XYZ file of C-alpha atoms in Angstrom:
667
model
C 160.966 233.046 287.505
C 162.784 236.335 286.850
C 166.197 237.049 289.080
C 163.843 238.887 291.903
C 161.660 236.014 292.395
C 158.842 237.218 290.902
C 157.136 235.836 287.960
C 157.977 236.188 284.777
C 154.731 237.249 282.674
C 152.924 236.217 279.856
C 155.210 236.809 276.471
C 152.536 238.373 275.066
C 153.653 241.179 278.275
C 156.718 241.602 277.834
C 156.141 243.966 274.654
C 154.773 246.403 277.258
C 158.901 247.127 278.773
C 160.948 246.779 275.690
C 162.983 248.808 277.476
C 163.766 246.681 280.470
C 165.774 244.143 280.075
C 164.778 240.000 279.839
C 166.224 237.199 281.254
C 168.192 236.774 277.785
C 170.776 239.362 277.802
C 171.049 243.240 279.553
C 170.852 246.195 277.746
C 171.005 247.637 273.755
C 174.189 248.602 273.351
C 175.994 245.419 275.308
C 174.483 241.685 275.228
C 175.864 241.008 278.735
C 173.173 239.476 281.402
C 171.940 241.301 283.773
C 172.385 239.158 286.458
C 175.240 240.532 288.830
C 178.466 238.577 288.267
C 179.325 235.308 290.911
C 181.483 235.319 293.510
C 184.016 233.653 293.245
C 184.007 230.591 294.725
C 180.751 230.006 293.642
C 179.237 227.404 290.974
C 177.680 229.336 288.041
C 174.618 226.880 286.365
C 172.372 227.260 283.591
C 170.359 225.913 281.416
C 169.939 223.622 278.847
C 166.927 224.975 276.048
C 165.170 222.649 274.220
C 163.038 222.456 271.202
C 159.989 220.007 272.355
C 156.990 221.022 273.220
C 155.242 218.030 275.163
C 154.701 216.991 279.033
C 155.212 214.132 280.862
C 153.416 212.966 283.266
C 153.963 214.171 286.597
C 156.317 211.438 288.359
C 158.886 212.324 289.975
C 161.827 210.227 291.015
C 163.914 211.399 294.322
C 167.559 210.766 294.262
C 170.131 211.467 297.623
C 170.759 215.472 298.787
C 174.556 216.281 297.450
C 176.209 217.942 300.257
C 177.142 220.716 299.382
C 180.934 223.019 300.053
C 179.583 224.638 303.046
C 178.043 221.819 304.347
C 174.454 222.737 302.672
C 172.683 219.636 301.877
C 171.409 220.523 298.478
C 168.400 218.454 296.810
C 168.104 217.029 293.445
C 165.711 215.379 291.958
C 164.722 214.513 287.817
C 161.687 214.370 285.950
C 158.737 217.029 284.995
C 155.470 218.588 286.044
C 152.242 218.114 283.453
C 150.674 221.456 282.564
C 150.625 223.487 279.408
C 154.223 225.199 278.863
C 155.107 227.473 276.140
C 157.411 227.372 274.012
C 158.327 229.308 271.155
C 161.740 228.523 268.363
C 163.664 230.689 270.373
C 163.152 230.160 274.090
C 161.318 226.578 275.291
C 160.626 225.734 278.888
C 161.070 222.242 278.645
C 163.642 221.868 281.133
C 166.276 218.385 280.659
C 167.801 217.842 284.369
C 171.170 216.383 284.864
C 172.820 214.979 287.623
C 176.506 215.677 287.425
C 177.929 219.034 288.966
C 178.783 221.249 287.059
C 182.288 223.397 287.930
C 183.117 227.449 286.921
C 186.531 228.334 284.705
C 187.569 229.268 288.621
C 187.446 226.608 290.315
C 190.248 223.491 289.050
C 188.595 220.851 291.873
C 185.102 220.124 293.412
C 185.453 219.272 297.606
C 182.711 217.877 299.109
C 182.874 218.247 303.573
C 180.859 216.436 305.934
C 176.877 216.765 305.595
C 175.595 219.202 308.015
C 171.554 219.204 307.975
C 171.830 223.026 307.708
C 170.693 225.218 304.811
C 167.754 222.315 303.198
C 166.985 222.941 299.694
C 163.021 221.762 298.815
C 162.852 219.186 296.497
C 159.658 220.157 295.434
C 158.482 220.845 291.868
C 157.791 224.209 290.033
C 154.324 225.189 290.792
C 152.361 226.573 287.789
C 152.658 230.494 289.127
C 156.188 229.739 288.763
C 157.376 229.973 293.084
C 158.352 226.980 295.189
C 156.615 225.513 297.320
C 158.585 224.978 300.789
C 157.592 221.769 302.249
C 158.608 222.368 305.983
C 162.534 223.017 304.693
C 164.542 226.181 305.835
C 166.247 228.811 303.758
C 168.967 231.008 306.162
C 169.197 233.540 303.548
C 167.661 233.492 299.405
C 170.323 234.950 296.519
C 168.180 235.631 292.859
C 171.478 234.370 290.515
C 172.455 231.686 292.479
C 171.072 229.536 295.689
C 174.257 227.262 297.312
C 177.294 227.583 296.900
C 179.579 224.541 296.397
C 179.424 221.993 292.979
C 176.809 220.215 293.576
C 174.258 219.437 291.342
C 170.599 221.619 291.992
C 167.504 220.038 291.449
C 163.836 221.673 290.429
C 163.441 223.421 293.377
C 166.245 226.331 291.978
C 166.053 228.897 290.378
C 168.634 228.706 287.514
C 170.796 232.192 286.312
C 169.844 233.043 282.648
C 166.057 232.929 283.421
C 165.759 230.161 280.317
C 164.637 227.484 282.864
C 165.312 225.072 285.942
C 167.249 222.068 284.747
C 170.418 222.119 285.348
C 173.572 220.916 281.858
C 177.217 219.961 283.253
C 179.590 222.068 281.503
C 183.577 221.000 280.908
C 186.110 222.469 282.414
C 188.226 224.998 280.920
C 191.747 224.355 280.626
C 193.901 226.921 281.935
C 196.471 228.740 279.478
C 200.040 230.447 279.886
C 199.596 234.564 278.057
C 202.336 236.316 279.562
C 203.349 234.233 282.122
C 200.830 234.306 283.507
C 198.043 231.129 283.333
C 194.479 232.018 283.532
C 191.060 230.538 281.502
C 190.926 230.821 277.779
C 187.190 231.390 276.290
C 188.752 229.780 273.079
C 189.051 226.097 275.543
C 185.730 226.415 276.327
C 184.560 222.506 274.775
C 181.022 222.372 276.059
C 177.828 222.003 274.933
C 175.942 224.478 276.502
C 175.082 227.559 274.714
C 173.798 229.714 277.215
C 177.308 228.792 279.625
C 178.792 230.087 276.178
C 177.015 232.984 275.475
C 177.653 234.010 279.055
C 181.975 234.049 278.378
C 180.457 235.702 275.671
C 179.484 238.188 277.588
C 181.936 238.589 279.740
C 184.916 239.013 276.458
C 182.348 241.675 275.341
C 182.769 243.353 278.591
C 185.812 243.613 278.382
C 185.658 244.645 275.126
C 187.225 241.741 273.103
C 184.873 242.212 270.392
C 186.595 239.748 268.222
C 186.262 236.770 270.888
C 182.913 237.817 272.043
C 181.955 236.868 268.212
C 183.756 233.816 268.400
C 182.253 232.732 271.396
C 178.478 233.632 269.814
C 179.083 231.751 266.672
C 179.208 228.672 268.472
C 176.468 229.445 271.280
C 174.452 230.010 267.644
C 175.845 226.671 266.078
C 174.888 224.763 269.209
C 171.529 226.178 269.420
C 170.623 227.982 265.900
C 166.858 229.059 266.134
C 167.745 231.355 269.328
C 167.185 235.234 268.637
C 168.799 236.895 271.506
C 172.220 235.063 270.540
C 171.809 236.909 266.653
C 171.317 239.960 268.688
C 173.897 239.646 270.948
C 176.074 238.146 267.410
C 174.864 242.082 265.919
C 176.346 243.675 268.661
C 179.723 242.106 268.377
C 179.648 243.029 264.886
C 179.361 246.731 265.546
C 181.711 246.492 268.346
C 184.270 245.920 265.665
C 182.813 248.208 262.925
C 180.861 245.440 260.572
C 177.425 247.280 260.673
C 175.955 245.460 257.538
C 176.924 242.258 259.039
C 174.831 243.354 262.596
C 171.553 244.624 260.092
C 172.165 241.121 258.634
C 172.562 239.710 262.137
C 168.707 241.592 264.125
C 166.847 241.368 260.596
C 167.814 237.016 261.568
C 166.890 237.837 264.604
C 163.484 239.541 264.456
C 162.254 236.597 261.144
C 163.235 234.122 264.215
C 161.630 236.282 266.627
C 159.214 238.563 265.224
C 158.207 240.573 268.327
C 161.759 240.835 270.106
C 161.947 244.002 271.177
C 165.894 244.107 271.586
C 166.394 243.193 268.246
C 164.043 245.731 266.765
C 165.752 248.752 268.918
C 169.746 247.608 267.726
C 168.269 247.496 264.911
C 166.600 250.695 264.750
C 169.983 251.972 266.073
C 172.261 251.061 263.932
C 169.495 252.242 260.574
C 170.168 255.962 262.333
C 174.007 255.301 262.428
C 173.192 254.215 258.374
C 171.118 257.660 257.292
C 167.564 255.001 256.704
C 165.211 257.154 259.201
C 162.636 255.621 257.362
C 162.733 252.114 257.698
C 164.638 253.492 261.465
C 161.588 254.645 263.136
C 159.307 250.947 261.876
C 161.678 249.328 264.242
C 161.552 251.859 267.059
C 157.747 252.002 266.424
C 156.570 248.829 265.856
C 154.740 248.721 269.189
C 152.907 252.494 267.968
C 154.855 254.192 270.121
C 159.163 254.298 270.394
C 160.958 251.871 272.442
C 163.507 254.655 273.642
C 162.635 258.379 273.707
C 166.698 259.542 273.518
C 166.763 257.897 270.385
C 163.216 259.121 268.868
C 165.535 262.120 269.324
C 167.727 261.303 267.330
C 165.545 259.601 265.015
C 164.220 263.081 264.622
C 167.207 265.486 264.497
C 168.695 263.060 261.965
C 165.959 263.467 259.715
C 165.632 267.116 260.368
C 169.626 267.700 258.668
C 169.363 264.555 255.610
C 165.682 266.837 254.507
C 167.548 269.988 253.858
C 170.589 268.350 252.507
C 169.000 267.690 250.394
C 166.691 271.093 249.837
C 170.032 272.119 249.463
C 171.468 270.198 247.022
C 168.440 269.864 245.263
C 169.232 273.998 244.660
C 172.757 273.704 244.419
C 173.355 274.896 247.678
C 176.050 273.539 247.915
C 177.835 274.636 251.033
C 174.840 274.754 253.157
C 174.351 271.393 252.004
C 177.669 270.563 253.424
C 176.844 272.070 256.978
C 173.891 270.335 257.194
C 175.550 267.060 256.087
C 177.917 267.299 259.120
C 175.146 268.351 261.803
C 173.326 264.756 260.786
C 177.030 262.512 261.299
C 177.010 264.569 265.214
C 173.254 264.209 265.452
C 173.919 260.220 265.163
C 174.820 259.001 261.367
C 177.921 258.660 261.297
C 177.351 255.227 259.268
C 175.971 256.797 256.522
C 177.941 256.467 253.315
C 175.234 258.184 251.395
C 176.047 261.551 253.564
C 179.917 260.784 253.365
C 179.222 260.313 249.715
C 177.351 263.200 249.676
C 179.508 265.349 251.253
C 182.093 264.335 248.824
C 179.687 265.973 246.169
C 179.726 269.287 247.856
C 183.351 269.583 247.760
C 183.961 268.686 244.544
C 181.109 271.641 243.304
C 182.990 273.771 245.084
C 186.670 273.192 243.643
C 187.652 271.585 246.337
C 188.697 268.452 244.354
C 191.611 267.373 246.788
C 189.301 267.788 249.239
C 186.803 265.807 247.877
C 189.510 262.822 246.858
C 190.726 262.724 250.452
C 187.216 262.299 251.953
C 186.255 259.958 249.378
C 188.908 257.397 250.608
C 186.981 257.518 254.010
C 183.457 257.420 253.187
C 182.632 254.317 255.571
C 182.416 251.258 253.874
C 179.140 248.806 254.158
C 179.422 245.282 253.425
C 177.295 243.894 252.414
C 174.980 246.759 251.709
C 171.819 245.244 253.704
C 169.463 243.728 250.710
C 166.804 245.836 253.182
C 168.140 249.092 252.915
C 168.827 249.258 248.714
C 166.639 250.367 247.463
C 165.737 253.269 249.874
C 166.409 256.393 248.616
C 168.378 259.310 248.781
C 168.281 262.659 247.328
C 166.131 260.908 244.605
C 168.060 258.614 243.938
C 168.883 254.981 245.394
C 170.989 255.238 248.076
C 173.859 252.548 246.630
C 173.210 253.840 243.491
C 173.661 258.304 244.874
C 177.622 256.356 245.881
C 178.647 255.962 242.264
C 176.765 258.494 240.925
C 179.165 260.994 243.014
C 181.955 258.384 242.611
C 181.383 259.232 239.063
C 181.966 262.706 239.264
C 185.419 262.688 240.665
C 187.006 260.022 238.253
C 185.977 262.955 235.401
C 187.331 265.623 237.428
C 191.190 263.974 237.835
C 190.959 262.760 234.543
C 190.569 259.377 234.915
C 188.003 259.243 232.435
C 187.482 254.860 232.249
C 187.513 254.537 235.633
C 184.112 257.234 235.692
C 182.157 255.515 232.664
C 182.420 252.132 234.861
C 180.850 253.801 237.599
C 178.553 255.974 235.933
C 177.277 252.240 234.394
C 177.068 250.946 237.675
C 175.225 253.579 239.341
C 172.688 253.548 236.508
C 171.938 249.597 236.873
C 171.894 250.364 240.413
C 168.658 252.987 239.250
C 167.359 252.536 236.535
C 164.652 254.942 236.955
C 166.830 258.170 237.483
C 166.685 260.956 235.473
C 169.554 262.237 237.240
C 171.924 259.322 236.786
C 170.585 258.304 233.234
C 171.972 261.809 233.042
C 175.541 261.887 233.535
C 175.812 258.448 231.980
C 174.866 260.267 229.285
C 177.270 262.775 229.728
C 180.452 260.624 231.755
C 179.721 258.531 228.053
C 180.528 261.503 225.834
C 183.172 263.281 226.792
C 185.433 259.926 227.352
C 185.061 259.578 223.816
C 186.314 263.462 223.052
C 188.852 263.420 224.644
C 190.330 260.297 223.484
C 189.556 261.167 220.001
C 190.653 264.588 220.788
C 193.802 263.100 222.157
C 194.884 260.799 219.254
C 194.416 263.771 217.119
C 196.714 265.822 219.180
C 199.203 262.649 218.565
C 198.310 263.400 214.870
C 199.691 267.174 215.305
C 196.298 267.844 213.921
C 196.209 270.169 216.884
C 193.507 272.412 215.187
C 190.812 269.314 215.576
C 192.176 268.862 218.290
C 191.514 271.496 220.223
C 188.030 271.123 218.689
C 187.458 267.393 219.987
C 188.240 269.298 223.318
C 186.102 271.914 223.320
C 183.191 269.410 222.998
C 184.161 267.403 225.758
C 184.080 271.146 227.469
C 180.890 272.212 226.327
C 179.325 268.726 228.483
C 181.328 269.222 231.806
C 182.476 272.495 231.781
C 184.687 272.157 234.499
C 187.265 270.234 233.388
C 190.607 270.642 234.500
C 192.317 268.350 232.312
C 190.050 269.258 229.064
C 191.087 272.863 229.277
C 194.727 271.940 230.084
C 194.644 269.703 226.966
C 193.788 272.636 224.805
C 195.984 275.088 226.202
C 198.707 272.640 225.018
C 197.001 272.686 221.647
C 197.043 276.197 221.208
C 200.637 276.832 222.704
C 201.293 274.177 219.841
C 199.913 277.122 217.316
C 201.793 279.792 218.698
C 198.860 281.054 220.696
C 199.985 281.678 223.471
C 197.499 284.162 225.272
C 194.679 281.353 224.413
C 197.015 279.034 226.299
C 197.275 281.114 228.924
C 193.896 281.140 228.894
C 193.019 277.473 229.954
C 195.460 277.320 232.062
C 193.987 279.712 234.439
C 190.240 277.757 233.988
C 192.194 274.505 234.149
C 194.126 275.965 238.181
C 190.981 278.094 239.141
C 189.490 274.307 239.018
C 192.040 272.044 240.100
C 194.603 274.724 242.417
C 198.480 271.552 242.350
C 197.806 270.631 238.780
C 201.255 270.595 237.661
C 200.675 270.599 234.223
C 199.047 273.455 233.213
C 201.039 275.797 235.716
C 204.560 273.955 233.519
C 202.415 274.855 230.779
C 201.311 278.835 231.426
C 205.222 279.162 232.737
C 205.934 278.122 229.252
C 204.060 280.493 227.302
C 204.539 283.057 229.435
C 208.834 282.420 228.178
C 207.675 282.929 225.307
C 205.675 285.942 225.527
C 208.281 287.499 227.192
C 206.486 287.873 230.179
C 209.712 286.464 232.631
C 208.469 288.269 235.619
C 205.165 285.466 235.629
C 207.326 282.652 234.164
C 210.113 283.151 237.429
C 206.829 282.932 239.285
C 204.672 279.956 237.726
C 209.031 277.921 237.943
C 209.066 279.287 241.013
C 205.715 277.431 242.066
C 207.561 274.643 240.355
C 210.248 274.439 242.883
C 207.747 274.012 244.923
C 205.462 270.591 243.845
C 208.604 269.179 241.893
C 212.170 270.159 244.747
C 214.065 267.157 241.929
C 213.298 268.353 238.586
C 216.481 269.867 237.352
C 214.340 270.694 233.984
C 212.295 272.954 235.778
C 215.660 274.559 238.392
C 216.735 274.981 234.377
C 213.872 276.960 232.862
C 213.682 278.994 235.841
C 217.426 279.715 236.072
C 217.096 281.011 232.577
C 213.622 283.168 233.365
C 216.607 284.500 236.321
C 218.676 285.913 234.524
C 216.403 287.090 231.533
C 214.101 288.856 234.136
C 218.052 290.410 235.765
C 218.396 291.603 231.678
C 215.252 292.780 230.726
C 215.715 294.904 234.388
C 219.152 296.265 233.298
C 221.049 294.373 236.027
C 224.436 293.521 235.210
C 224.816 289.051 234.478
C 228.814 287.818 234.130
C 229.313 283.921 234.715
C 226.359 282.803 235.837
C 226.518 279.411 234.829
C 223.588 276.566 235.268
C 224.259 273.894 237.763
C 226.646 276.036 239.746
C 228.274 274.345 243.231
C 228.936 276.506 246.871
C 232.820 278.248 245.932
C 234.588 277.575 248.824
C 236.502 281.290 249.653
C 240.492 280.273 250.323
C 241.729 284.486 251.033
C 240.731 287.727 252.105
C 240.993 288.671 248.596
C 239.139 285.865 247.364
C 236.369 287.849 249.613
C 236.112 290.756 248.799
C 235.628 289.775 245.101
C 232.729 287.755 245.865
C 231.317 290.597 247.473
C 231.896 293.269 244.991
C 229.753 290.687 242.682
C 226.354 292.313 241.537
C 222.847 290.831 242.788
C 222.159 288.502 245.567
C 225.511 286.504 247.509
C 225.208 283.653 250.707
C 227.932 282.722 252.583
C 227.760 280.369 254.950
C 231.364 279.843 257.614
C 231.594 277.212 258.358
C 234.781 274.150 260.469
C 234.903 270.634 259.455
C 234.980 269.746 262.767
C 231.893 271.115 263.750
C 228.551 268.979 263.804
C 225.854 271.554 263.081
C 228.071 272.672 260.311
C 228.140 269.151 258.515
C 224.420 268.415 258.612
C 223.419 272.493 257.410
C 226.834 271.921 254.536
C 224.282 269.159 252.027
C 221.115 271.453 252.158
C 223.258 274.594 251.168
C 224.520 272.973 248.486
C 220.890 272.289 247.360
C 220.210 275.887 247.838
C 222.702 276.121 244.978
C 221.242 274.146 242.728
C 217.451 275.394 243.156
C 218.595 279.216 243.656
C 221.445 279.146 240.416
C 220.898 283.062 240.163
C 222.742 283.157 244.121
C 225.883 283.155 244.307
C 227.039 280.262 247.484
C 229.743 280.366 248.851
C 231.621 278.326 251.927
C 234.382 280.083 254.181
C 235.967 277.916 256.423
C 237.111 279.556 259.277
C 239.361 277.150 260.706
C 241.889 277.629 257.360
C 241.069 281.460 256.847
C 240.765 282.467 260.492
C 241.322 286.575 258.873
C 238.260 286.687 257.293
C 236.458 285.365 260.336
C 238.320 287.642 262.596
C 237.280 290.462 260.014
C 233.562 289.213 259.549
C 233.239 288.885 263.766
C 232.355 285.253 263.480
C 232.727 283.443 266.960
C 230.096 280.726 266.350
C 229.039 278.191 263.481
C 227.434 277.938 261.670
C 226.546 281.138 260.546
C 225.058 282.707 257.556
C 225.172 286.757 256.159
C 223.629 287.056 253.038
C 225.368 289.720 250.810
C 223.320 291.993 247.909
C 224.974 294.293 245.653
C 228.324 294.208 247.963
C 226.414 295.233 251.596
C 225.449 292.980 254.169
C 221.501 292.761 254.224
C 220.928 289.564 256.521
C 222.596 287.735 259.550
C 221.590 284.411 260.949
C 223.367 282.541 263.669
C 222.747 278.926 263.889
C 219.692 278.603 261.252
C 217.572 276.282 260.387
C 216.880 274.792 257.000
C 213.570 276.456 257.318
C 214.553 279.463 257.623
C 217.593 280.207 255.696
C 215.808 278.580 252.644
C 213.383 282.047 253.496
C 215.295 284.239 253.202
C 217.649 283.446 250.425
C 214.307 283.124 248.360
C 213.343 286.293 249.754
C 216.232 287.974 248.738
C 216.486 285.964 245.484
C 213.141 287.923 243.816
């Protein structure tokens, strides 16, 4: 019987109303029961299913009425009526009655009151139509989910919560536990053997967002009733909440194995497959009755299909900007957990020479473990979906110079999809490029630089966008004294990997050899940003800056690398420092000021990083005359002089502003 009191239609007719929640769980996105929650103090009744499909004789044994808490008298009986009862592997209508009371978790003890003659429930059998026969008795109120209050045992005349039958199975009281100083009931403390009651508490945990607790309870319900398809579907919902989409798909498939016509499992599986980008499989489950069971999900599916098709077309044409746009559109439309779409985004970024972004996105690709067997042979852009993941990974690993990893990824892709020509070509390319790189490295170590450059060139013919091979060949040209060719290969490497420091260092060295000092200083300054603590780079920058000044005809006096901040003690010393050629930075401070103490170490680091600049420090407590002459009223104050003329004054500077000013006037 349905909660509304209407007869439950036969199973075949249920398939036409698959959108509506059945008696096993609530809506598609939640396994919670559709019945309203029971008010506090009322008894929770559950049913226990049985796999037996046989029926007994129509004899009925009646028991004395049980006096309820509210004073109403409950009828109790045991036995079952003969007739044709429909059973299935997932659910059974055969009933086992029990005369023991069921105590809810909110009730610590049962209590009875003196019997009254009010509100007596019928004790008759359930008619074949599903309606309760009233044998002259009256009932003052009717509820679809709970009849009566108190802890009495209901007979076959009662309508059980959950709709799974009319029998009552006992459950042990939930032991109270203390959490954070308060006492509450713990789902883990439920040790009862009633699968429906365990599932009900699991639904409560799911509704509260406690997916881990819900999952444990659904596991227990499945252990008690392994053939129940609804429990598997509920477990899939909890796994989805935990982000374990691959396992959720597997549970939905198991639910459908137990009950192939279970509409709710079809819907849930279709929703999961849309998220995975498995559009064809999703459509099959969404329209398993010949028409879509959820129009909203159908709209989502059609949008995902459209954008995935456009993405595949753009990829085939090499229009990577369009592919990137369509991937984002498909993800927004609903395929937010699709590994192949995420990998397509990685591939598009790689082809657009945005290697850093591609590598970052590779770490964010959704992990679907285990990958559903039903999806393993589905294809994306002509490749098996799982093979495509390793196909793209091989390309990223090769671009990063991790050739051994690239070969392993390409081999995995080839094993997963041996029929794909695109996978086979990549596998061959990666293998040959890796061999060329190894051969070039061996020749370089043997100081056979010309032959090594030829080996790297062979690899570049197969992979013309590989920054590592360009950088390696640039090293060969440098050793051979061919500076211009070295700079040219470094430029190619930096085009494909702008933050790759090795070609930047080799280009700077080549510019130094060619005495193009301005370019060398620019490269070394860029290297200082990437490698701020590298002393060799700092020293190279110093010598390049000195050489640049000399090439411009500027006077260079007493300039040594690794100098320290010079402390000024007299006005004569201060004037002499101001008259030095070039740039001078003066830090006015006091020993007692907290901000000055914080800034001083940073000024020391700037002295090391910009060795061509004179850095001086003036303590205005020790040299008040200098402070007065320079009109310093607030410390810390920094003044910058260039060739004896003040060009900048900064009061209480932050580190970023100070370094920007120093760098600006040092050029």
